[in-house]
mmCIF file of C-alpha atoms and ligand atoms in Angstrom:
data_model
loop_
_atom_site.group_PDB
_atom_site.id
_atom_site.type_symbol
_atom_site.label_atom_id
_atom_site.label_comp_id
_atom_site.label_asym_id
_atom_site.label_seq_id
_atom_site.Cartn_x
_atom_site.Cartn_y
_atom_site.Cartn_z
ATOM 1 C CA UNK A 744 51.829 94.362 95.230
ATOM 2 C CA UNK A 745 49.247 93.344 97.879
ATOM 3 C CA UNK A 746 51.257 91.146 100.206
ATOM 4 C CA UNK A 747 48.453 88.639 100.801
ATOM 5 C CA UNK A 748 47.984 88.202 97.064
ATOM 6 C CA UNK A 749 51.567 86.941 96.729
ATOM 7 C CA UNK A 750 52.695 84.763 99.650
ATOM 8 C CA UNK A 751 56.436 84.320 100.175
ATOM 9 C CA UNK A 752 56.327 80.578 99.434
ATOM 10 C CA UNK A 753 55.137 81.264 95.875
ATOM 11 C CA UNK A 754 58.506 82.812 94.806
ATOM 12 C CA UNK A 755 57.098 84.403 91.643
ATOM 13 C CA UNK A 756 59.258 85.401 88.721
ATOM 14 C CA UNK A 757 59.078 88.938 87.293
ATOM 15 C CA UNK A 758 56.507 88.032 84.618
ATOM 16 C CA UNK A 759 54.250 86.348 87.159
ATOM 17 C CA UNK A 760 54.504 89.396 89.458
ATOM 18 C CA UNK A 761 53.311 91.635 86.617
ATOM 19 C CA UNK A 762 50.522 89.197 85.674
ATOM 20 C CA UNK A 763 49.388 88.922 89.295
ATOM 21 C CA UNK A 764 49.339 92.716 89.755
ATOM 22 C CA UNK A 765 47.076 92.970 86.683
ATOM 23 C CA UNK A 766 44.744 90.237 87.978
ATOM 24 C CA UNK A 767 44.497 91.926 91.359
ATOM 25 C CA UNK A 768 43.765 95.330 89.741
ATOM 26 C CA UNK A 769 40.966 93.891 87.584
ATOM 27 C CA UNK A 770 39.355 91.897 90.403
ATOM 28 C CA UNK A 771 39.531 94.871 92.798
ATOM 29 C CA UNK A 772 37.823 97.064 90.180
ATOM 30 C CA UNK A 773 35.063 94.455 89.848
ATOM 31 C CA UNK A 774 34.551 94.361 93.605
ATOM 32 C CA UNK A 775 34.305 98.168 93.752
ATOM 33 C CA UNK A 776 31.916 98.178 90.774
ATOM 34 C CA UNK A 777 29.721 95.563 92.498
ATOM 35 C CA UNK A 778 29.335 97.864 95.517
ATOM 36 C CA UNK A 779 32.136 96.481 97.727
ATOM 37 C CA UNK A 780 31.811 92.679 97.566
ATOM 38 C CA UNK A 781 31.507 89.757 95.134
ATOM 39 C CA UNK A 782 29.960 86.387 95.901
ATOM 40 C CA UNK A 783 32.673 83.733 96.093
ATOM 41 C CA UNK A 784 31.296 82.137 92.908
ATOM 42 C CA UNK A 785 31.755 85.477 91.089
ATOM 43 C CA UNK A 786 35.316 85.815 92.419
ATOM 44 C CA UNK A 787 36.132 82.184 91.437
ATOM 45 C CA UNK A 788 34.587 82.754 88.000
ATOM 46 C CA UNK A 789 36.859 85.782 87.394
ATOM 47 C CA UNK A 790 39.988 84.156 88.836
ATOM 48 C CA UNK A 791 39.586 80.935 86.808
ATOM 49 C CA UNK A 792 37.669 81.750 83.639
ATOM 50 C CA UNK A 793 38.059 85.407 82.679
ATOM 51 C CA UNK A 794 38.987 85.145 78.992
ATOM 52 C CA UNK A 795 41.923 87.539 79.456
ATOM 53 C CA UNK A 796 43.203 87.021 82.973
ATOM 54 C CA UNK A 797 41.631 83.732 84.103
ATOM 55 C CA UNK A 798 43.780 80.852 85.339
ATOM 56 C CA UNK A 799 42.556 78.521 82.584
ATOM 57 C CA UNK A 800 43.676 80.967 79.876
ATOM 58 C CA UNK A 801 47.330 80.324 80.858
ATOM 59 C CA UNK A 802 49.681 78.119 78.913
ATOM 60 C CA UNK A 803 50.620 75.399 81.386
ATOM 61 C CA UNK A 804 48.093 74.055 83.834
ATOM 62 C CA UNK A 805 48.187 70.237 83.914
ATOM 63 C CA UNK A 806 51.120 67.864 84.324
ATOM 64 C CA UNK A 807 54.547 67.832 85.936
ATOM 65 C CA UNK A 808 55.447 71.362 84.722
ATOM 66 C CA UNK A 809 52.009 72.766 85.596
ATOM 67 C CA UNK A 810 50.164 73.079 88.901
ATOM 68 C CA UNK A 811 48.367 69.754 89.283
ATOM 69 C CA UNK A 812 48.006 66.384 87.643
ATOM 70 C CA UNK A 813 44.796 64.690 86.575
ATOM 71 C CA UNK A 814 44.244 60.975 85.968
ATOM 72 C CA UNK A 815 44.485 61.183 82.145
ATOM 73 C CA UNK A 816 47.876 62.930 82.475
ATOM 74 C CA UNK A 817 49.041 60.182 84.831
ATOM 75 C CA UNK A 818 48.465 57.225 82.556
ATOM 76 C CA UNK A 819 46.594 56.069 79.437
ATOM 77 C CA UNK A 820 45.292 53.196 81.595
ATOM 78 C CA UNK A 821 42.599 55.557 82.946
ATOM 79 C CA UNK A 822 41.188 56.332 79.481
ATOM 80 C CA UNK A 823 41.436 52.684 78.466
ATOM 81 C CA UNK A 824 39.194 51.685 81.388
ATOM 82 C CA UNK A 825 36.690 54.455 80.623
ATOM 83 C CA UNK A 826 36.660 53.342 76.982
ATOM 84 C CA UNK A 827 35.646 49.827 78.028
ATOM 85 C CA UNK A 828 32.699 51.312 79.963
ATOM 86 C CA UNK A 829 31.759 53.439 76.920
ATOM 87 C CA UNK A 830 31.982 50.363 74.662
ATOM 88 C CA UNK A 831 29.404 48.529 76.776
ATOM 89 C CA UNK A 832 26.926 51.331 76.036
ATOM 90 C CA UNK A 833 27.928 51.978 72.408
ATOM 91 C CA UNK A 834 27.433 48.294 71.515
ATOM 92 C CA UNK A 835 23.738 48.627 72.494
ATOM 93 C CA UNK A 836 23.181 52.291 71.682
ATOM 94 C CA UNK A 837 25.602 53.400 68.943
ATOM 95 C CA UNK A 838 25.970 57.182 68.782
ATOM 96 C CA UNK A 839 27.938 60.163 69.958
ATOM 97 C CA UNK A 840 30.251 60.700 72.947
ATOM 98 C CA UNK A 841 30.301 64.186 74.471
ATOM 99 C CA UNK A 842 33.131 64.952 76.896
ATOM 100 C CA UNK A 843 32.694 68.194 78.846
ATOM 101 C CA UNK A 844 35.671 70.001 80.414
ATOM 102 C CA UNK A 845 37.884 68.012 78.054
ATOM 103 C CA UNK A 846 41.036 69.978 78.951
ATOM 104 C CA UNK A 847 43.978 69.298 76.644
ATOM 105 C CA UNK A 848 42.265 66.333 74.938
ATOM 106 C CA UNK A 849 44.415 63.626 76.547
ATOM 107 C CA UNK A 850 41.434 61.584 77.770
ATOM 108 C CA UNK A 851 39.630 61.866 74.412
ATOM 109 C CA UNK A 852 42.697 60.524 72.575
ATOM 110 C CA UNK A 853 43.142 57.589 74.980
ATOM 111 C CA UNK A 854 39.446 56.687 74.778
ATOM 112 C CA UNK A 855 39.308 56.907 70.987
ATOM 113 C CA UNK A 856 42.478 54.819 70.548
ATOM 114 C CA UNK A 857 40.976 52.084 72.737
ATOM 115 C CA UNK A 858 37.549 52.205 71.076
ATOM 116 C CA UNK A 859 39.243 51.957 67.688
ATOM 117 C CA UNK A 860 41.035 48.786 68.825
ATOM 118 C CA UNK A 861 37.713 47.450 70.179
ATOM 119 C CA UNK A 862 36.002 48.341 66.864
ATOM 120 C CA UNK A 863 33.330 50.263 68.780
ATOM 121 C CA UNK A 864 33.967 53.842 67.721
ATOM 122 C CA UNK A 865 31.290 56.468 68.410
ATOM 123 C CA UNK A 866 29.669 58.187 65.425
ATOM 124 C CA UNK A 867 31.196 61.416 66.715
ATOM 125 C CA UNK A 868 33.320 62.512 69.701
ATOM 126 C CA UNK A 869 32.591 66.068 70.844
ATOM 127 C CA UNK A 870 35.058 67.797 73.194
ATOM 128 C CA UNK A 871 33.363 70.685 75.010
ATOM 129 C CA UNK A 872 35.996 72.919 76.604
ATOM 130 C CA UNK A 873 35.593 76.457 77.902
ATOM 131 C CA UNK A 874 39.247 77.521 77.650
ATOM 132 C CA UNK A 875 40.441 78.572 74.162
ATOM 133 C CA UNK A 876 44.022 77.641 75.109
ATOM 134 C CA UNK A 877 42.997 74.087 76.086
ATOM 135 C CA UNK A 878 40.955 73.718 72.869
ATOM 136 C CA UNK A 879 44.058 74.613 70.834
ATOM 137 C CA UNK A 880 46.113 72.050 72.790
ATOM 138 C CA UNK A 881 43.443 69.387 72.227
ATOM 139 C CA UNK A 882 43.385 70.107 68.490
ATOM 140 C CA UNK A 883 47.199 69.784 68.300
ATOM 141 C CA UNK A 884 47.190 66.519 70.291
ATOM 142 C CA UNK A 885 44.501 64.980 68.074
ATOM 143 C CA UNK A 886 46.328 66.017 64.885
ATOM 144 C CA UNK A 887 49.554 64.515 66.255
ATOM 145 C CA UNK A 888 48.267 61.262 67.766
ATOM 146 C CA UNK A 889 45.017 60.265 66.009
ATOM 147 C CA UNK A 890 44.878 62.107 62.647
ATOM 148 C CA UNK A 891 42.933 59.150 61.195
ATOM 149 C CA UNK A 892 40.039 60.029 63.542
ATOM 150 C CA UNK A 893 39.984 63.780 62.925
ATOM 151 C CA UNK A 894 36.785 63.560 60.826
ATOM 152 C CA UNK A 895 34.706 62.239 63.692
ATOM 153 C CA UNK A 896 35.978 64.774 66.266
ATOM 154 C CA UNK A 897 34.458 68.172 67.061
ATOM 155 C CA UNK A 898 36.035 70.649 69.495
ATOM 156 C CA UNK A 899 33.731 73.383 70.778
ATOM 157 C CA UNK A 900 33.094 75.663 73.755
ATOM 158 C CA UNK A 901 29.379 74.925 74.120
ATOM 159 C CA UNK A 902 27.048 71.920 74.248
ATOM 160 C CA UNK A 903 26.334 70.587 70.745
ATOM 161 C CA UNK A 904 22.773 70.638 69.484
ATOM 162 C CA UNK A 905 22.530 66.840 69.569
ATOM 163 C CA UNK A 906 21.844 64.010 71.998
ATOM 164 C CA UNK A 907 24.588 61.578 72.926
ATOM 165 C CA UNK A 908 24.962 57.902 73.850
ATOM 166 C CA UNK A 909 27.654 58.752 76.414
ATOM 167 C CA UNK A 910 28.417 61.998 78.261
ATOM 168 C CA UNK A 911 31.665 62.146 80.265
ATOM 169 C CA UNK A 912 33.145 64.640 82.703
ATOM 170 C CA UNK A 913 36.408 64.059 84.549
ATOM 171 C CA UNK A 914 37.294 66.703 87.155
ATOM 172 C CA UNK A 915 34.798 69.204 85.725
ATOM 173 C CA UNK A 916 32.393 69.671 88.639
ATOM 174 C CA UNK A 917 35.157 70.555 91.136
ATOM 175 C CA UNK A 918 36.174 73.386 88.814
ATOM 176 C CA UNK A 919 32.723 75.012 88.596
ATOM 177 C CA UNK A 920 32.436 78.240 90.626
ATOM 178 C CA UNK A 921 30.773 77.585 93.995
ATOM 179 C CA UNK A 922 29.437 79.745 96.825
ATOM 180 C CA UNK A 923 30.830 79.834 100.372
ATOM 181 C CA UNK A 924 28.759 80.208 103.509
ATOM 182 C CA UNK A 925 29.185 80.330 107.257
ATOM 183 C CA UNK A 926 26.870 79.617 110.169
ATOM 184 C CA UNK A 927 26.350 82.481 112.583
ATOM 185 C CA UNK A 928 23.840 82.200 115.449
ATOM 186 C CA UNK A 929 22.125 79.310 113.686
ATOM 187 C CA UNK A 930 21.633 81.250 110.424
ATOM 188 C CA UNK A 931 23.289 80.722 107.037
ATOM 189 C CA UNK A 932 25.260 83.710 105.745
ATOM 190 C CA UNK A 933 27.079 83.861 102.401
ATOM 191 C CA UNK A 934 30.819 84.559 102.639
ATOM 192 C CA UNK A 935 31.644 87.367 100.219
ATOM 193 C CA UNK A 936 35.005 88.572 98.884
ATOM 194 C CA UNK A 937 35.894 92.219 99.570
ATOM 195 C CA UNK A 938 38.942 94.449 99.370
ATOM 196 C CA UNK A 939 40.883 94.592 102.641
ATOM 197 C CA UNK A 940 43.688 97.147 102.527
ATOM 198 C CA UNK A 941 45.976 95.993 99.746
ATOM 199 C CA UNK A 942 44.600 92.463 99.731
ATOM 200 C CA UNK A 943 41.346 90.534 99.422
ATOM 201 C CA UNK A 944 39.371 89.463 102.483
ATOM 202 C CA UNK A 945 36.137 87.748 103.531
ATOM 203 C CA UNK A 946 32.944 89.522 104.571
ATOM 204 C CA UNK A 947 29.830 87.909 106.006
ATOM 205 C CA UNK A 948 26.739 88.805 103.919
ATOM 206 C CA UNK A 949 23.154 89.184 105.172
ATOM 207 C CA UNK A 950 21.224 85.969 105.989
ATOM 208 C CA UNK A 951 20.527 84.156 102.718
ATOM 209 C CA UNK A 952 16.986 82.776 102.616
ATOM 210 C CA UNK A 953 17.604 80.503 99.610
ATOM 211 C CA UNK A 954 20.760 79.020 101.195
ATOM 212 C CA UNK A 955 18.975 78.657 104.542
ATOM 213 C CA UNK A 956 16.129 76.739 102.866
ATOM 214 C CA UNK A 957 18.573 74.467 101.019
ATOM 215 C CA UNK A 958 20.920 73.784 103.932
ATOM 216 C CA UNK A 959 18.502 73.944 106.886
ATOM 217 C CA UNK A 960 19.301 75.586 110.210
ATOM 218 C CA UNK A 961 19.651 72.706 112.653
ATOM 219 C CA UNK A 962 22.749 70.802 113.675
ATOM 220 C CA UNK A 963 25.352 73.257 112.372
ATOM 221 C CA UNK A 964 28.179 74.119 114.798
ATOM 222 C CA UNK A 965 28.619 77.886 115.337
ATOM 223 C CA UNK A 966 31.239 79.318 112.952
ATOM 224 C CA UNK A 967 31.021 76.342 110.562
ATOM 225 C CA UNK A 968 32.065 77.316 107.018
ATOM 226 C CA UNK A 969 31.747 75.361 103.810
ATOM 227 C CA UNK A 970 30.737 75.561 100.153
ATOM 228 C CA UNK A 971 27.678 74.843 98.073
ATOM 229 C CA UNK A 972 27.701 74.472 94.311
ATOM 230 C CA UNK A 973 24.409 75.128 92.577
ATOM 231 C CA UNK A 974 26.194 75.025 89.223
ATOM 232 C CA UNK A 975 26.952 71.288 89.634
ATOM 233 C CA UNK A 976 23.231 70.460 89.805
ATOM 234 C CA UNK A 977 22.502 72.844 86.942
ATOM 235 C CA UNK A 978 25.186 71.136 84.843
ATOM 236 C CA UNK A 979 23.630 67.704 85.506
ATOM 237 C CA UNK A 980 20.313 69.129 84.201
ATOM 238 C CA UNK A 981 22.050 70.330 81.018
ATOM 239 C CA UNK A 982 23.741 66.945 80.585
ATOM 240 C CA UNK A 983 20.406 65.137 81.048
ATOM 241 C CA UNK A 984 18.891 67.280 78.298
ATOM 242 C CA UNK A 985 21.630 66.021 75.930
ATOM 243 C CA UNK A 986 21.470 62.332 76.858
ATOM 244 C CA UNK A 987 19.675 60.003 74.453
ATOM 245 C CA UNK A 988 17.585 56.925 75.384
ATOM 246 C CA UNK A 989 19.747 54.093 76.697
ATOM 247 C CA UNK A 990 22.577 56.595 77.199
ATOM 248 C CA UNK A 991 25.111 56.914 80.025
ATOM 249 C CA UNK A 992 26.217 60.004 81.963
ATOM 250 C CA UNK A 993 29.491 59.332 83.791
ATOM 251 C CA UNK A 994 31.014 61.859 86.208
ATOM 252 C CA UNK A 995 34.349 61.371 87.963
ATOM 253 C CA UNK A 996 35.596 63.757 90.604
ATOM 254 C CA UNK A 997 36.764 64.109 94.192
ATOM 255 C CA UNK A 998 34.134 64.469 96.851
ATOM 256 C CA UNK A 999 31.753 62.783 99.275
ATOM 257 C CA UNK A 1000 28.082 62.094 99.983
ATOM 258 C CA UNK A 1001 26.359 65.017 101.821
ATOM 259 C CA UNK A 1002 26.748 63.557 105.334
ATOM 260 C CA UNK A 1003 30.533 63.386 104.868
ATOM 261 C CA UNK A 1004 30.795 66.642 102.907
ATOM 262 C CA UNK A 1005 29.041 68.592 105.683
ATOM 263 C CA UNK A 1006 30.549 66.537 108.519
ATOM 264 C CA UNK A 1007 30.903 68.663 111.714
ATOM 265 C CA UNK A 1008 34.649 68.002 111.717
ATOM 266 C CA UNK A 1009 35.044 69.435 108.192
ATOM 267 C CA UNK A 1010 34.394 72.892 109.670
ATOM 268 C CA UNK A 1011 36.356 74.962 107.132
ATOM 269 C CA UNK A 1012 34.931 73.349 104.009
ATOM 270 C CA UNK A 1013 36.716 71.670 101.133
ATOM 271 C CA UNK A 1014 38.369 74.509 99.191
ATOM 272 C CA UNK A 1015 41.671 73.483 97.633
ATOM 273 C CA UNK A 1016 44.119 75.565 95.634
ATOM 274 C CA UNK A 1017 47.015 74.314 93.497
ATOM 275 C CA UNK A 1018 50.092 76.284 92.565
ATOM 276 C CA UNK A 1019 53.063 74.357 91.135
ATOM 277 C CA UNK A 1020 51.917 71.215 92.982
ATOM 278 C CA UNK A 1021 51.776 73.122 96.279
ATOM 279 C CA UNK A 1022 48.320 72.460 97.775
ATOM 280 C CA UNK A 1023 46.745 74.953 100.206
ATOM 281 C CA UNK A 1024 43.326 76.361 101.098
ATOM 282 C CA UNK A 1025 43.537 80.137 100.543
ATOM 283 C CA UNK A 1026 41.720 81.096 97.315
ATOM 284 C CA UNK A 1027 42.280 84.827 97.871
ATOM 285 C CA UNK A 1028 46.014 84.704 97.128
ATOM 286 C CA UNK A 1029 47.525 84.362 93.641
ATOM 287 C CA UNK A 1030 44.235 85.083 91.809
ATOM 288 C CA UNK A 1031 44.544 83.976 88.186
ATOM 289 C CA UNK A 1032 47.817 82.145 88.860
ATOM 290 C CA UNK A 1033 46.484 79.239 90.912
ATOM 291 C CA UNK A 1034 43.759 76.657 90.469
ATOM 292 C CA UNK A 1035 40.797 76.880 92.873
ATOM 293 C CA UNK A 1036 38.582 73.840 93.422
ATOM 294 C CA UNK A 1037 35.743 72.671 95.626
ATOM 295 C CA UNK A 1038 34.956 69.021 96.383
ATOM 296 C CA UNK A 1039 31.738 67.569 94.979
ATOM 297 C CA UNK A 1040 28.655 66.856 97.119
ATOM 298 C CA UNK A 1041 27.608 63.627 95.368
ATOM 299 C CA UNK A 1042 24.252 63.494 97.173
ATOM 300 C CA UNK A 1043 23.320 66.839 95.579
ATOM 301 C CA UNK A 1044 24.494 65.472 92.219
ATOM 302 C CA UNK A 1045 22.395 62.292 92.633
ATOM 303 C CA UNK A 1046 19.356 64.435 93.530
ATOM 304 C CA UNK A 1047 19.912 66.664 90.490
ATOM 305 C CA UNK A 1048 20.100 63.581 88.242
ATOM 306 C CA UNK A 1049 16.872 62.247 89.722
ATOM 307 C CA UNK A 1050 15.142 65.638 89.279
ATOM 308 C CA UNK A 1051 16.265 65.638 85.637
ATOM 309 C CA UNK A 1052 14.578 62.264 85.020
ATOM 310 C CA UNK A 1053 17.732 60.102 85.035
ATOM 311 C CA UNK A 1054 18.233 56.754 86.796
ATOM 312 C CA UNK A 1055 21.141 56.423 89.232
ATOM 313 C CA UNK A 1056 23.132 53.527 87.773
ATOM 314 C CA UNK A 1057 26.027 53.396 90.232
ATOM 315 C CA UNK A 1058 28.257 55.285 92.670
ATOM 316 C CA UNK A 1059 31.653 53.996 93.734
ATOM 317 C CA UNK A 1060 35.291 54.872 94.351
ATOM 318 C CA UNK A 1061 37.640 55.470 91.433
ATOM 319 C CA UNK A 1062 39.680 52.455 92.548
ATOM 320 C CA UNK A 1063 36.713 50.043 92.473
ATOM 321 C CA UNK A 1064 35.518 51.473 89.155
ATOM 322 C CA UNK A 1065 38.880 51.111 87.390
ATOM 323 C CA UNK A 1066 39.537 47.651 88.854
ATOM 324 C CA UNK A 1067 36.039 46.526 87.738
ATOM 325 C CA UNK A 1068 37.031 47.590 84.232
ATOM 326 C CA UNK A 1069 40.172 45.484 84.176
ATOM 327 C CA UNK A 1070 42.840 47.960 85.296
ATOM 328 C CA UNK A 1071 46.053 45.967 85.252
ATOM 329 C CA UNK A 1072 49.579 46.503 83.986
ATOM 330 C CA UNK A 1073 50.201 45.102 80.546
ATOM 331 C CA UNK A 1074 53.061 42.628 80.159
ATOM 332 C CA UNK A 1075 55.892 44.828 78.937
ATOM 333 C CA UNK A 1076 59.156 43.613 77.571
ATOM 334 C CA UNK A 1077 60.718 46.678 79.120
ATOM 335 C CA UNK A 1078 60.818 46.523 82.895
ATOM 336 C CA UNK A 1079 60.979 50.310 83.256
ATOM 337 C CA UNK A 1080 57.777 50.911 81.317
ATOM 338 C CA UNK A 1081 56.149 48.186 83.381
ATOM 339 C CA UNK A 1082 57.231 49.914 86.618
ATOM 340 C CA UNK A 1083 55.792 53.235 85.401
ATOM 341 C CA UNK A 1084 52.468 51.528 84.791
ATOM 342 C CA UNK A 1085 52.515 49.907 88.218
ATOM 343 C CA UNK A 1086 53.247 53.318 89.792
ATOM 344 C CA UNK A 1087 50.371 54.905 87.861
ATOM 345 C CA UNK A 1088 48.029 52.141 89.015
ATOM 346 C CA UNK A 1089 49.069 52.799 92.614
ATOM 347 C CA UNK A 1090 48.318 56.545 92.271
ATOM 348 C CA UNK A 1091 44.985 55.872 90.592
ATOM 349 C CA UNK A 1092 43.793 53.312 93.147
ATOM 350 C CA UNK A 1093 45.500 53.494 96.556
ATOM 351 C CA UNK A 1094 43.221 54.939 99.283
ATOM 352 C CA UNK A 1095 45.666 57.720 100.254
ATOM 353 C CA UNK A 1096 46.207 58.675 96.588
ATOM 354 C CA UNK A 1097 43.261 59.095 94.146
ATOM 355 C CA UNK A 1098 41.573 55.741 94.800
ATOM 356 C CA UNK A 1099 39.146 56.689 97.598
ATOM 357 C CA UNK A 1100 38.716 60.468 97.446
ATOM 358 C CA UNK A 1101 37.758 60.316 93.771
ATOM 359 C CA UNK A 1102 34.298 58.894 93.120
ATOM 360 C CA UNK A 1103 32.442 57.826 90.011
ATOM 361 C CA UNK A 1104 28.718 58.424 89.638
ATOM 362 C CA UNK A 1105 26.683 57.135 86.689
ATOM 363 C CA UNK A 1106 23.191 57.884 85.450
ATOM 364 C CA UNK A 1107 21.294 56.288 82.604
ATOM 365 C CA UNK A 1108 18.289 57.370 80.648
ATOM 366 C CA UNK A 1109 15.802 54.550 80.352
ATOM 367 C CA UNK A 1110 16.785 50.917 80.376
ATOM 368 C CA UNK A 1111 20.481 50.019 80.496
ATOM 369 C CA UNK A 1112 22.391 46.892 81.544
ATOM 370 C CA UNK A 1113 24.231 46.745 84.916
ATOM 371 C CA UNK A 1114 27.297 48.845 84.196
ATOM 372 C CA UNK A 1115 30.625 47.015 84.062
ATOM 373 C CA UNK A 1116 32.386 49.715 86.124
ATOM 374 C CA UNK A 1117 30.263 48.974 89.210
ATOM 375 C CA UNK A 1118 30.761 45.225 89.109
ATOM 376 C CA UNK A 1119 33.093 45.109 92.155
ATOM 377 C CA UNK A 1120 31.420 47.722 94.365
ATOM 378 C CA UNK A 1121 28.361 49.983 94.204
ATOM 379 C CA UNK A 1122 27.831 52.407 97.097
ATOM 380 C CA UNK A 1123 24.689 54.145 95.789
ATOM 381 C CA UNK A 1124 23.048 53.657 99.223
ATOM 382 C CA UNK A 1125 25.607 56.021 100.789
ATOM 383 C CA UNK A 1126 24.103 58.963 98.850
ATOM 384 C CA UNK A 1127 20.869 59.048 100.842
ATOM 385 C CA UNK A 1128 20.429 62.168 103.024
ATOM 386 C CA UNK A 1129 20.425 61.311 106.729
HETATM 387 C C1 SAM B 813 40.411 70.387 86.258
HETATM 388 S S1 SAM B 813 40.303 70.563 84.544
HETATM 389 C C2 SAM B 813 40.083 68.871 84.004
HETATM 390 C C3 SAM B 813 40.464 68.648 82.572
HETATM 391 C C4 SAM B 813 40.365 67.209 82.053
HETATM 392 N N1 SAM B 813 39.003 66.713 82.144
HETATM 393 C C5 SAM B 813 41.313 66.286 82.776
HETATM 394 O O1 SAM B 813 40.848 65.406 83.516
HETATM 395 O O2 SAM B 813 42.536 66.424 82.623
HETATM 396 C C6 SAM B 813 38.701 71.277 84.290
HETATM 397 C C7 SAM B 813 38.470 71.721 82.852
HETATM 398 O O3 SAM B 813 37.086 72.043 82.685
HETATM 399 C C8 SAM B 813 36.991 73.211 81.870
HETATM 400 N N2 SAM B 813 35.655 73.789 82.135
HETATM 401 C C9 SAM B 813 35.223 74.401 83.258
HETATM 402 N N3 SAM B 813 33.924 74.746 83.158
HETATM 403 C C10 SAM B 813 33.511 74.315 81.937
HETATM 404 C C11 SAM B 813 32.267 74.361 81.251
HETATM 405 N N4 SAM B 813 31.185 74.896 81.811
HETATM 406 N N5 SAM B 813 32.195 73.825 80.010
HETATM 407 C C12 SAM B 813 33.296 73.267 79.446
HETATM 408 N N6 SAM B 813 34.509 73.212 80.044
HETATM 409 C C13 SAM B 813 34.612 73.713 81.277
HETATM 410 C C14 SAM B 813 38.181 74.053 82.300
HETATM 411 O O4 SAM B 813 38.519 75.019 81.348
HETATM 412 C C15 SAM B 813 39.256 72.968 82.462
HETATM 413 O O5 SAM B 813 39.955 72.725 81.270
#
């Protein structure tokens, strides 16, 4: 077993050791086949999404027994707030909701339960999810918790051939394969993944003209390394093509505007890996067994929305968005349940938890009312390139 592919802190069981060895074998063969190196996006694609060996094809990913927790897994309060934002749009523009990267369906169920209570159900709710395992989990959750809504729900792995009133994505963009680069003598070089002895290592590629044009050459400290995700902008273009008139595109994820994303002090980029709630920054270990993510450059996302003909309708922190939409503990008879809700609210909103790092960006097509979720705070001005 390549030592660097299995760090001591991971303490793998026998099955995981065998699985990891297989992942490493397959990825090494791909690197050799590609002539000695893969772009980081290609490596991330294989490690996360290969239908056989990819991380997202595994059984447990989200939640306390998995590797990381997302807001829908934390509390139904998150979905209830999002549902209130959806309702504002659906009341004026009744139609479909499309949720992309829907995971195990938890958010869809929470949103639909709330919209049912508000009597503002969408004509259809489409869950688009790449992982077959997650689609199965979503189907089981829907059958168990909202069987009465099954007729209006579609679970698929690709965009439907329709246009929607609302398109949602929670923690999708951070999971899209991204490229890495480094600055060497004022030029932008891609960072490629190669085989290094028994392990994987980094190799600096030849100067990349496209990356150099996009990122510019001035002001970068020597040795600076970071990431760039062209797939995020591409995804916004796809979403725009599926958004109907008066519709809302809502994206929630962790990240910053460009001037913070590429801040000189953030000199090693934003890569984050999750393995059993252990967070670290080495994506070359535990391929296929750990999650790999990259923060979102929200300025690039705003520019992609603009290029796709959408109007920026708001940009704010997750905390301000949820509080604008009435996030508050319900009055519970049971004190314990009440305390759990209060704890979830703290994790969703406190600055050192998910409240500040996670942002919400919204686009509309054509005329739409001021969105309820940006009532307390709208930081759209922060997205301007400086
Ligand atoms: C970090 S998880 C978030 C899941 C869920 N939204 C949540 O908040 O719990 C990202 C999900 O996006 C899915 N995904 C990644 N790329 C996708 C794509 N292009 N289309 C649909 N789903 C995708 C992954 O399989 C994974 O389930």
